[in-house]
Short mmCIF file of C-alpha atoms and ligand atoms in Angstrom, two decimals:
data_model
loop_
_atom_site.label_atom_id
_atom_site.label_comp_id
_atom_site.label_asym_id
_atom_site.label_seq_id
_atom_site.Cartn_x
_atom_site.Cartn_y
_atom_site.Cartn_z
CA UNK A 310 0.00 0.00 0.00
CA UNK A 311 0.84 3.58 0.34
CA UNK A 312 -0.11 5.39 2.62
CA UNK A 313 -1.09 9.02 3.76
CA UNK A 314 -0.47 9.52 7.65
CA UNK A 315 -0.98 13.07 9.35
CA UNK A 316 0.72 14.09 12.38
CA UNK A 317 3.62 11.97 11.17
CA UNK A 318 6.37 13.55 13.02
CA UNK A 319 4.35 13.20 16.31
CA UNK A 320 4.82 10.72 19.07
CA UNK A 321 2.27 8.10 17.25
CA UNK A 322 2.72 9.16 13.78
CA UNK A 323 6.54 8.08 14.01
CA UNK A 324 6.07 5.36 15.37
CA UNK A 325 3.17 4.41 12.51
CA UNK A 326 5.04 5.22 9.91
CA UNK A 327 7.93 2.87 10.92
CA UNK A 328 5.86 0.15 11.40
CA UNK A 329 3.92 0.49 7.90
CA UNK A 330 7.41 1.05 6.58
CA UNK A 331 8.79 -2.55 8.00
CA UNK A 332 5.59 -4.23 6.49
CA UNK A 333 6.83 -3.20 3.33
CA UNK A 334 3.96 0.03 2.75
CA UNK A 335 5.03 3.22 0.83
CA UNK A 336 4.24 5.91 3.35
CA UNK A 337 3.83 9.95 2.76
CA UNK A 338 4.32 11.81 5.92
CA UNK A 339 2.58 14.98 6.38
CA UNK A 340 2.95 17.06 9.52
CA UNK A 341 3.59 20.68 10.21
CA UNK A 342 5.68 20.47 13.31
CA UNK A 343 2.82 22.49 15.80
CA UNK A 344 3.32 19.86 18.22
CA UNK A 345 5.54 17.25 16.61
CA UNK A 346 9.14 17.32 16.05
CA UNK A 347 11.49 16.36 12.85
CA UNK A 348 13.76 14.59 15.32
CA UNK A 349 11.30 11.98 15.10
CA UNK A 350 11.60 11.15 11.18
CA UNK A 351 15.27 11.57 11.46
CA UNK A 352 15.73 8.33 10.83
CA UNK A 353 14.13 7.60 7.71
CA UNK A 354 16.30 10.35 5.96
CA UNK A 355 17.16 8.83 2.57
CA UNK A 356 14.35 5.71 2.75
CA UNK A 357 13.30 5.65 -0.50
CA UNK A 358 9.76 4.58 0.34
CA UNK A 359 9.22 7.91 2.74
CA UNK A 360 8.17 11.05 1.64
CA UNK A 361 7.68 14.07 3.85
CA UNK A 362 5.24 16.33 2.73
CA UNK A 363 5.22 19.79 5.49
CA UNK A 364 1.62 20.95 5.56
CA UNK A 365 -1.39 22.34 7.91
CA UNK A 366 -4.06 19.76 7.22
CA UNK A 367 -6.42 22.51 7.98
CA UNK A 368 -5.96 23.75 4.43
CA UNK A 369 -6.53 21.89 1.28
CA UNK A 370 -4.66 18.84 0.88
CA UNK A 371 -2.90 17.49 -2.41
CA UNK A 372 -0.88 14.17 -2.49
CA UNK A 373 0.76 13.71 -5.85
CA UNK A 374 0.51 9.82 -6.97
CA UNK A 375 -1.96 7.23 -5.89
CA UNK A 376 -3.08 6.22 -2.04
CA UNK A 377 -4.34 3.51 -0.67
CA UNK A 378 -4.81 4.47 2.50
CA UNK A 379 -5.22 7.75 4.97
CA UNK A 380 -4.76 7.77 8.50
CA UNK A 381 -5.50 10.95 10.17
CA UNK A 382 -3.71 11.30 13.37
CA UNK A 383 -2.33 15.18 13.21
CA UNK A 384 -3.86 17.26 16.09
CA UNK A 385 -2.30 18.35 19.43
CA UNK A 386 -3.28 15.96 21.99
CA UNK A 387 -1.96 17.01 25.33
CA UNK A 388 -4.14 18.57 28.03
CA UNK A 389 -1.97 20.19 30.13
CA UNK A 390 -2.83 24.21 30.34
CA UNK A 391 0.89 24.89 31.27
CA UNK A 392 2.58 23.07 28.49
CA UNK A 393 2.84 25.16 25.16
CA UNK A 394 2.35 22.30 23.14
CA UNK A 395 -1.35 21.82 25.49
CA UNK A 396 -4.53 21.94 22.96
CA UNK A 397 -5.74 24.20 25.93
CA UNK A 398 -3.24 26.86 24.25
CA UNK A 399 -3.73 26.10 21.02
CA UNK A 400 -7.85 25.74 20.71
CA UNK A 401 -8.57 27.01 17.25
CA UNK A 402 -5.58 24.84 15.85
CA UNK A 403 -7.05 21.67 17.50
CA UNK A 404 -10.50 22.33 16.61
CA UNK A 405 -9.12 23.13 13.24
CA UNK A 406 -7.13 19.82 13.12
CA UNK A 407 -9.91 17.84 14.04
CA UNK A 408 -12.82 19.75 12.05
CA UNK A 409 -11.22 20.73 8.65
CA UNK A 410 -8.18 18.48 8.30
CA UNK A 411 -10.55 15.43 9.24
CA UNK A 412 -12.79 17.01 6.45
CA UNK A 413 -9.72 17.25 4.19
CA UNK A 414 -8.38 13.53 4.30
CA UNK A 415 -11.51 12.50 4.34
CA UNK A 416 -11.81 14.15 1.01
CA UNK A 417 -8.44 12.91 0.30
CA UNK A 418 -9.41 8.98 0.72
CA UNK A 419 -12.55 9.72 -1.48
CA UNK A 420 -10.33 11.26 -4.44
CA UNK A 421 -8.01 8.04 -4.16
CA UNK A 422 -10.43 5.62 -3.59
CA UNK A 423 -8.58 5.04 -0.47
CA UNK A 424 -9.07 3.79 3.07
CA UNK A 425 -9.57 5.94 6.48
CA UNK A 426 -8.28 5.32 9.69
CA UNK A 427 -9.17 7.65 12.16
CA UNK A 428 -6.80 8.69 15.29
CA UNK A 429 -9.77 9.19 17.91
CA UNK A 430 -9.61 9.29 21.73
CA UNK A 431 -10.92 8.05 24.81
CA UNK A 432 -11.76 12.06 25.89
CA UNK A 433 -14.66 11.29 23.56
CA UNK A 434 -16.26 9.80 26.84
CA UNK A 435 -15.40 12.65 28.38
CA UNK A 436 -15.45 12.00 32.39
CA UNK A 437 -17.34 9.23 32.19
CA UNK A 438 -20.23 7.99 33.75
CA UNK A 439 -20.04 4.05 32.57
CA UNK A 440 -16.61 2.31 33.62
CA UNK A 441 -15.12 0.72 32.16
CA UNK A 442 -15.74 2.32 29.12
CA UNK A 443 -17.02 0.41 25.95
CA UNK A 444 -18.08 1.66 22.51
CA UNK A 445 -21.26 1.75 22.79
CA UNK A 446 -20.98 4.43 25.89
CA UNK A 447 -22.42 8.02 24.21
CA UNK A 448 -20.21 9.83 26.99
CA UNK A 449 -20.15 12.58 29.44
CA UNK A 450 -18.37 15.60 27.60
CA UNK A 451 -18.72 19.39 28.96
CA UNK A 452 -19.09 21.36 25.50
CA UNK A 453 -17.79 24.62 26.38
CA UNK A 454 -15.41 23.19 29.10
CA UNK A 455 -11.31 23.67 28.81
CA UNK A 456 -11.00 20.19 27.12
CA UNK A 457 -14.28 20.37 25.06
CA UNK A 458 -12.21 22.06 22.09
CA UNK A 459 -10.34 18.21 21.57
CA UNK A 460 -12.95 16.78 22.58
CA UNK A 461 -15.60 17.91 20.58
CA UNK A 462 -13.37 18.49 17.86
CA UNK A 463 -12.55 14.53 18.01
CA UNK A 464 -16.74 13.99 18.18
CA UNK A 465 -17.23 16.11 15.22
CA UNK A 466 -14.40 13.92 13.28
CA UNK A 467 -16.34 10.93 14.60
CA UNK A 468 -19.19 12.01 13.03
CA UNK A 469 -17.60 13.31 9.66
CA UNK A 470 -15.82 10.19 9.45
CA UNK A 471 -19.31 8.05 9.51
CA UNK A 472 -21.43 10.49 7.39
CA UNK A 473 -18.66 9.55 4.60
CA UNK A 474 -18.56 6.24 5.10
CA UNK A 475 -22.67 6.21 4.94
CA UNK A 476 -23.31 8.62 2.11
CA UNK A 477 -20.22 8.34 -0.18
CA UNK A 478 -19.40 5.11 0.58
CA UNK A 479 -15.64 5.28 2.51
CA UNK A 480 -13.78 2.48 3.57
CA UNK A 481 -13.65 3.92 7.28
CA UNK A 482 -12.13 3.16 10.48
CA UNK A 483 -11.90 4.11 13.63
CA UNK A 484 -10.02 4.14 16.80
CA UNK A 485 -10.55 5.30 19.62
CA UNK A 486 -6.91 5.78 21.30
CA UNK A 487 -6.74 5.63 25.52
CA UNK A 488 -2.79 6.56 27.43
CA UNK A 489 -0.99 5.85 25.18
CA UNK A 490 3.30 5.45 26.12
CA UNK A 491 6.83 5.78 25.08
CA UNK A 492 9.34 6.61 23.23
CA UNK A 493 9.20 9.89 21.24
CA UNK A 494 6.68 11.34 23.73
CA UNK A 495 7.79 15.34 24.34
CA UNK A 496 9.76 15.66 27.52
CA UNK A 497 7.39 19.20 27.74
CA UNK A 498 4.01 18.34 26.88
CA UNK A 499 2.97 17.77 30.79
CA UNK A 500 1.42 14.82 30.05
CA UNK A 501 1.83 12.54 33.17
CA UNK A 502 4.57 9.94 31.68
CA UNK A 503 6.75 12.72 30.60
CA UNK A 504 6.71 14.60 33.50
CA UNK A 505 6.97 11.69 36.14
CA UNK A 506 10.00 10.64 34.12
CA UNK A 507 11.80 13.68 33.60
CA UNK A 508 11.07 14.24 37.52
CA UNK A 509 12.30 10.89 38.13
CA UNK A 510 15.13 11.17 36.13
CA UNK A 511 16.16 14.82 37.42
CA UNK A 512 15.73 13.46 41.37
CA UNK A 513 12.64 15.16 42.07
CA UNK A 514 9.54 14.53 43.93
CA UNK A 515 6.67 13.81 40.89
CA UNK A 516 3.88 15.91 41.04
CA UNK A 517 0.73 14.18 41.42
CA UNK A 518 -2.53 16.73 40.49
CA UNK A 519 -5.30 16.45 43.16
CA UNK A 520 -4.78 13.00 46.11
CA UNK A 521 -3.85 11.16 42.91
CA UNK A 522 -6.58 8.72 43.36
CA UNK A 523 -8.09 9.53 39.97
CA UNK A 524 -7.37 6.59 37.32
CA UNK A 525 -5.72 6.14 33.80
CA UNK A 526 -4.84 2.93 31.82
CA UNK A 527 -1.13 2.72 29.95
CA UNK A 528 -0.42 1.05 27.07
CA UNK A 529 2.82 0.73 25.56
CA UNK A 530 3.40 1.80 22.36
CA UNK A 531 4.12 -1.06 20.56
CA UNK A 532 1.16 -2.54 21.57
CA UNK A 533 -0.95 0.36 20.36
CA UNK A 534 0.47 0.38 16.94
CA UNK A 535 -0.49 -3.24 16.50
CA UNK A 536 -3.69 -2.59 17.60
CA UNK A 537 -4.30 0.15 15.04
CA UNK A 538 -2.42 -1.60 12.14
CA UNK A 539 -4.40 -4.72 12.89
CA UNK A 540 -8.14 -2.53 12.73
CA UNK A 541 -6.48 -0.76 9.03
CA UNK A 542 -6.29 -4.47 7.76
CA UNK A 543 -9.67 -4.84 9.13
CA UNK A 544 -13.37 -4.64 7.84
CA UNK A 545 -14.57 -2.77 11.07
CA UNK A 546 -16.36 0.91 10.61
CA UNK A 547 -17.29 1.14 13.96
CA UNK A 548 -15.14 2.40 16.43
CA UNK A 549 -12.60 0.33 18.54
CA UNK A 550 -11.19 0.78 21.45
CA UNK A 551 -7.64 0.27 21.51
CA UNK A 552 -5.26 0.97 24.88
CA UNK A 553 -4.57 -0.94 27.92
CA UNK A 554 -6.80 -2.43 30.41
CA UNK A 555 -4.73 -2.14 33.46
CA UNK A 556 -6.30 0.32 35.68
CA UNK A 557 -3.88 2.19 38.04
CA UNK A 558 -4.55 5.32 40.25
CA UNK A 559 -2.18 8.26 39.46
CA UNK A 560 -0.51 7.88 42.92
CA UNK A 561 0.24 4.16 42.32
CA UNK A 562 1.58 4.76 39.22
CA UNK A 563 3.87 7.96 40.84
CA UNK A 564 5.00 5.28 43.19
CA UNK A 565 5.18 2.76 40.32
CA UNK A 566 7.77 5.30 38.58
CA UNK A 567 9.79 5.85 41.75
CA UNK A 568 10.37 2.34 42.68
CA UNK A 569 11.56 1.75 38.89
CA UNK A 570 13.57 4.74 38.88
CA UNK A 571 14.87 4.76 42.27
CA UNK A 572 13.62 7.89 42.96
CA UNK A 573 11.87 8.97 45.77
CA UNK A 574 9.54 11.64 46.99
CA UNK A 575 6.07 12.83 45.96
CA UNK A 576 4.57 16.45 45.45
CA UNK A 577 0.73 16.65 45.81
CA UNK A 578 -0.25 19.81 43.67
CA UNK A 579 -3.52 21.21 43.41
CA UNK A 580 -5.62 19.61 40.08
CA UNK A 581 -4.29 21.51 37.41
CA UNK A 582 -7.74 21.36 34.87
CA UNK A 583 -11.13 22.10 37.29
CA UNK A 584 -13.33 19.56 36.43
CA UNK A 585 -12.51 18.47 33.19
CA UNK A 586 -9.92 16.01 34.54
CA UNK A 587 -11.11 12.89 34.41
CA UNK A 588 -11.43 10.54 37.37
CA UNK A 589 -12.02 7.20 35.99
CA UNK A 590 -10.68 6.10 32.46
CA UNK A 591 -10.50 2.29 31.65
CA UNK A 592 -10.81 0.56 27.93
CA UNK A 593 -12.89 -2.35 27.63
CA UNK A 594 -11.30 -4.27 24.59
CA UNK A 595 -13.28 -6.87 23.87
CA UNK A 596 -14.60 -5.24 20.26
CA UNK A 597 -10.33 -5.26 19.67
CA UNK A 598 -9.98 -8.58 21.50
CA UNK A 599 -12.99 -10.21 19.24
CA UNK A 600 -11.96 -8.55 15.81
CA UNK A 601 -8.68 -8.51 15.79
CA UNK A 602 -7.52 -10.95 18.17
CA UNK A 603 -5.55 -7.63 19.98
CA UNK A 604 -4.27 -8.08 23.21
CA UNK A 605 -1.63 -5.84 24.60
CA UNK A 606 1.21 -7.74 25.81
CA UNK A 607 3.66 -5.48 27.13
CA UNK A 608 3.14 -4.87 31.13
CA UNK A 609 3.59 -1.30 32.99
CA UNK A 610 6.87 -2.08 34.15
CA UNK A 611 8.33 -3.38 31.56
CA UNK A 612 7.02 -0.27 28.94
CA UNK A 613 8.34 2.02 31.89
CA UNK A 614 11.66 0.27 31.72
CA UNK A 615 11.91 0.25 27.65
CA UNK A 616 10.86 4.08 27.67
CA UNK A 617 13.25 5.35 29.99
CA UNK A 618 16.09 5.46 27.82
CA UNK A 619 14.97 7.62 25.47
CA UNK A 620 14.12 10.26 28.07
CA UNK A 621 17.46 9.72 29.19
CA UNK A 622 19.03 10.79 26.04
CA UNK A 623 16.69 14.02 26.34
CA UNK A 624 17.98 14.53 29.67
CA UNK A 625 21.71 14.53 28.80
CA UNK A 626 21.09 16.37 25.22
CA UNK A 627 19.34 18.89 27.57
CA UNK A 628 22.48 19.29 30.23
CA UNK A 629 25.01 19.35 26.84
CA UNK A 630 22.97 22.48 25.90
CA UNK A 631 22.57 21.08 22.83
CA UNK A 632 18.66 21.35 23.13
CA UNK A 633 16.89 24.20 24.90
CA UNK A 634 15.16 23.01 27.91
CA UNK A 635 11.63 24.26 26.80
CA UNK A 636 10.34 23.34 30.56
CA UNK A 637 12.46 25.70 32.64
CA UNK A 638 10.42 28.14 34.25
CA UNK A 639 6.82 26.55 34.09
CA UNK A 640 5.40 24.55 36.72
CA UNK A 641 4.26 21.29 36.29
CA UNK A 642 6.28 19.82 32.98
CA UNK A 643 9.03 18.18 34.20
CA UNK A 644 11.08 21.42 35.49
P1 LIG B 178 1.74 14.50 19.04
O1 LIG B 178 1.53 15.93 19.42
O2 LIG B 178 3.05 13.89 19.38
O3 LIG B 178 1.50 14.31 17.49
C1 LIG B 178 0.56 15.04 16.75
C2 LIG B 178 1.21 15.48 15.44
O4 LIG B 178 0.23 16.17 14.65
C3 LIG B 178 2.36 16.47 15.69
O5 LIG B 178 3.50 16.07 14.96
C4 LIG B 178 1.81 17.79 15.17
O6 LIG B 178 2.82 18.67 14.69
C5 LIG B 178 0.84 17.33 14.08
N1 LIG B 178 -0.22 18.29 13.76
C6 LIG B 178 -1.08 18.88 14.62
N2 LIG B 178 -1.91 19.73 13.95
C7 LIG B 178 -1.54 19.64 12.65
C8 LIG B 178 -2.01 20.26 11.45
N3 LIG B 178 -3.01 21.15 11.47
N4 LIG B 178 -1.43 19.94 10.28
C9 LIG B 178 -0.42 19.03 10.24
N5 LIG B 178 0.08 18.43 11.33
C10 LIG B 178 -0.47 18.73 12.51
O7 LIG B 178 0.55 13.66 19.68
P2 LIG B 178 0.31 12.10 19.71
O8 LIG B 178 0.25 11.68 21.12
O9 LIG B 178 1.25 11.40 18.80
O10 LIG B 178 -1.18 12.00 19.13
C11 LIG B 178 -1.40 11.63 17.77
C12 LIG B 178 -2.89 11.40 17.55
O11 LIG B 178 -3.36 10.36 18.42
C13 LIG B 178 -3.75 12.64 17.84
O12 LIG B 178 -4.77 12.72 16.87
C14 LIG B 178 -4.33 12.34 19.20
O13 LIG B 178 -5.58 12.95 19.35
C15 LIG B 178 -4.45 10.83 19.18
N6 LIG B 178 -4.41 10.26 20.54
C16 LIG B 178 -3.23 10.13 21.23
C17 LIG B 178 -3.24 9.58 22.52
C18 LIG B 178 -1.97 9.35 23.30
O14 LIG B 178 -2.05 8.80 24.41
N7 LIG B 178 -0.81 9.67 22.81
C19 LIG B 178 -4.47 9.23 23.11
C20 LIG B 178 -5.64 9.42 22.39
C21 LIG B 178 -5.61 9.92 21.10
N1 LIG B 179 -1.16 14.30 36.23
C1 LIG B 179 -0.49 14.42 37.45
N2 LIG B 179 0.75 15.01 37.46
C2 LIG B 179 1.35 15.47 36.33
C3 LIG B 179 0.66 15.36 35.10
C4 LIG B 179 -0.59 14.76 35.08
O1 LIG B 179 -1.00 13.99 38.50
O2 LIG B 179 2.47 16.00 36.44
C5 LIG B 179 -2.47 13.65 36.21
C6 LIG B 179 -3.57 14.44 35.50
O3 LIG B 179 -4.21 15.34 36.41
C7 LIG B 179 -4.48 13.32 35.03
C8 LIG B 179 -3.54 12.14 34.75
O4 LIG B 179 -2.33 12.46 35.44
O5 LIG B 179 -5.38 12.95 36.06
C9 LIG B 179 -3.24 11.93 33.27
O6 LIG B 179 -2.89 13.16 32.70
P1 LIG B 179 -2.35 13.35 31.21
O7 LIG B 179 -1.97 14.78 31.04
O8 LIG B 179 -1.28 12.36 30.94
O9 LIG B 179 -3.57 13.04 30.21
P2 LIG B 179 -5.14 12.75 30.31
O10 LIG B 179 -5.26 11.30 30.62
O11 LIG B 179 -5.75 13.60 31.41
O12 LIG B 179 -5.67 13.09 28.97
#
């Protein structure tokens, strides 16, 4: 195949693209670096079956040559109001993102004759009322709220996304994503694995928002992408849950990332987002485990373990100098 992925110089759309590279897939990258970074496509400088296109998929897309596939996964997609790379700072770009560039590769995959894969989210449950969550939960989303701007803009591409595939036809997919892991996250996003780990890492206590006791799931990305690539192979238009079943409190998992780490000490903060943060968030895979035979396989510790190189490397690039350290000064992002 080749294939059409947006946000490719992100955190997942690197890692996608590698993997539809190793199967053998053709793969144009588009991106235009609001969140994403080229450090993470440095590696496939001079593979002759990438090709980096730089674009805002807000605005009209054209991909020379044929496609076979699109998978939409460029929008900002951290919710932390202190991190400049938060979708809480940049809300007209995200709704954008979500709105008109899910609009545009739609009409992309309709011009090729192509499949759609779309990069959706567990936030379109919102803070949910149903636990764990399954696909056929409608959700519990505040639409004017902080994170109702990803949120809705995620629901709208939802919607989009199954008004093509029922009026013109499309080959759709889509996933919805939960915590997703690893490396080629940002070190400065102030999502809660980056900033435990560059805490960690740095010898400091990890801030933990509120008494911690609200919940997330982790999966490893590896297991994500074969999640995903499994559904694109797949006959499935309705949504799927992909992401890791193990439900952990924040404060177990701050102690979780100490113990690994062998760091120690804990900083309650107040919670950073009002409301919108959500207290309970756990996939229930059984649509994944059913259709594709999807499982995630790699355990908490052991993703920890395989991530904590890479921020490593950050860490000593950052003491070199021979990165800026974009969190010095904020609170909350790993400074
Ligand atoms: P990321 O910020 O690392 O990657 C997003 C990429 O999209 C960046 O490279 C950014 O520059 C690019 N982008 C944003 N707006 C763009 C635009 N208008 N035009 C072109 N490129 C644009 O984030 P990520 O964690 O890799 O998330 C990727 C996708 O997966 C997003 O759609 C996100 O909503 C979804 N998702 C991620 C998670 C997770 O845990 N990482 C969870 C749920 C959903
Ligand atoms: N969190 C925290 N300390 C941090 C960063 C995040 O306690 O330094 C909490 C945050 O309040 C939320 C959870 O960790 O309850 C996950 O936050 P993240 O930003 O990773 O994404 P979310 O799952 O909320 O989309």
């Amino acid at each position: 195949m080749r294939v059409l992925v947006t946000g490719a110089a992100g955190f997942l759309g690197s890692h996608l693209c590698d993997r539809l590279l190793d199967e053998g897939h053709s793969v144009v990258g588009m991106d235009n670096f609001i969140t994403g970074s080229r450090e993470n496509l440095a590696h496939l400088a001079g593979e002759e079956r990438f090709l980096f296109i730089r674009h805002d998929v807000s605005n009209f897309i054209f991909v020379p040559g044929k496609l076979d596939a699109v998978m939409h996964f460029a929008s900002p997609a951290s919710p932390n109001p202190h991190s400049p790379f938060g979708y809480v700072n940049l809300p007209i770009q995200t709704m954008k993102a979500g709105a008109l560039g899910t609009h545009n590769t739609l009409g992309v995959a309709k011009a090729h004759n192509a499949r759609f894969l779309l990069a959706s989210t567990s936030e379109i449950y919102g803070d949910p009322l149903e636990h764990p969550q399954t696909e056929g939960y409608w959700g519990h989303v505040d639409p004017i709220g902080e994170r109702s701007v990803y949120d809705e803009a995620k629901r709208f591409a939802e919607a989009l996304t199954m008004a093509y595939h029922r009026f013109h036809g499309i080959d759709t997919r889509i996933v919805r994503i939960f915590n997703t892991y690893g490396p080629r996250m940002h070190t400065d996003d102030g999502r809660v694995v980056p900033n435990f780990l560059m805490q960690a890492l740095r010898g400091q206590p990890l801030t933990v928002y509120g008494d911690g006791q609200q919940t997330r799931s982790f999966c490893y990305v590896d297991d994500l992408i074969e999640g995903i690539y499994r559904l694109l192979l797949s006959d499935e238009h309705r949504p799927v849950n992909v992401g890791n079943p193990d439900e952990i409190t924040i404060l177990e998992f701050a102690e979780t990332i100490n113990q690994i780490s062998g760091n120690q000490g804990i900083a309650f903060h107040p919670m950073q987002r009002g409301d919108g943060d959500p207290q309970r968030r756990q996939p229930d895979i059984s649509r994944a485990r059913e259709l594709l035979g999807w499982l995630p396989v790699v355990g908490l510790r052991e993703g920890i373990r395989k991530t904590i190189p890479y921020f490593e490397e950050k860490l000593s690039l950052l003491h070199e100098n021979r990165i800026k350290d974009p969190s010095s000064g904020r609170p909350g992002t790993g400074s």
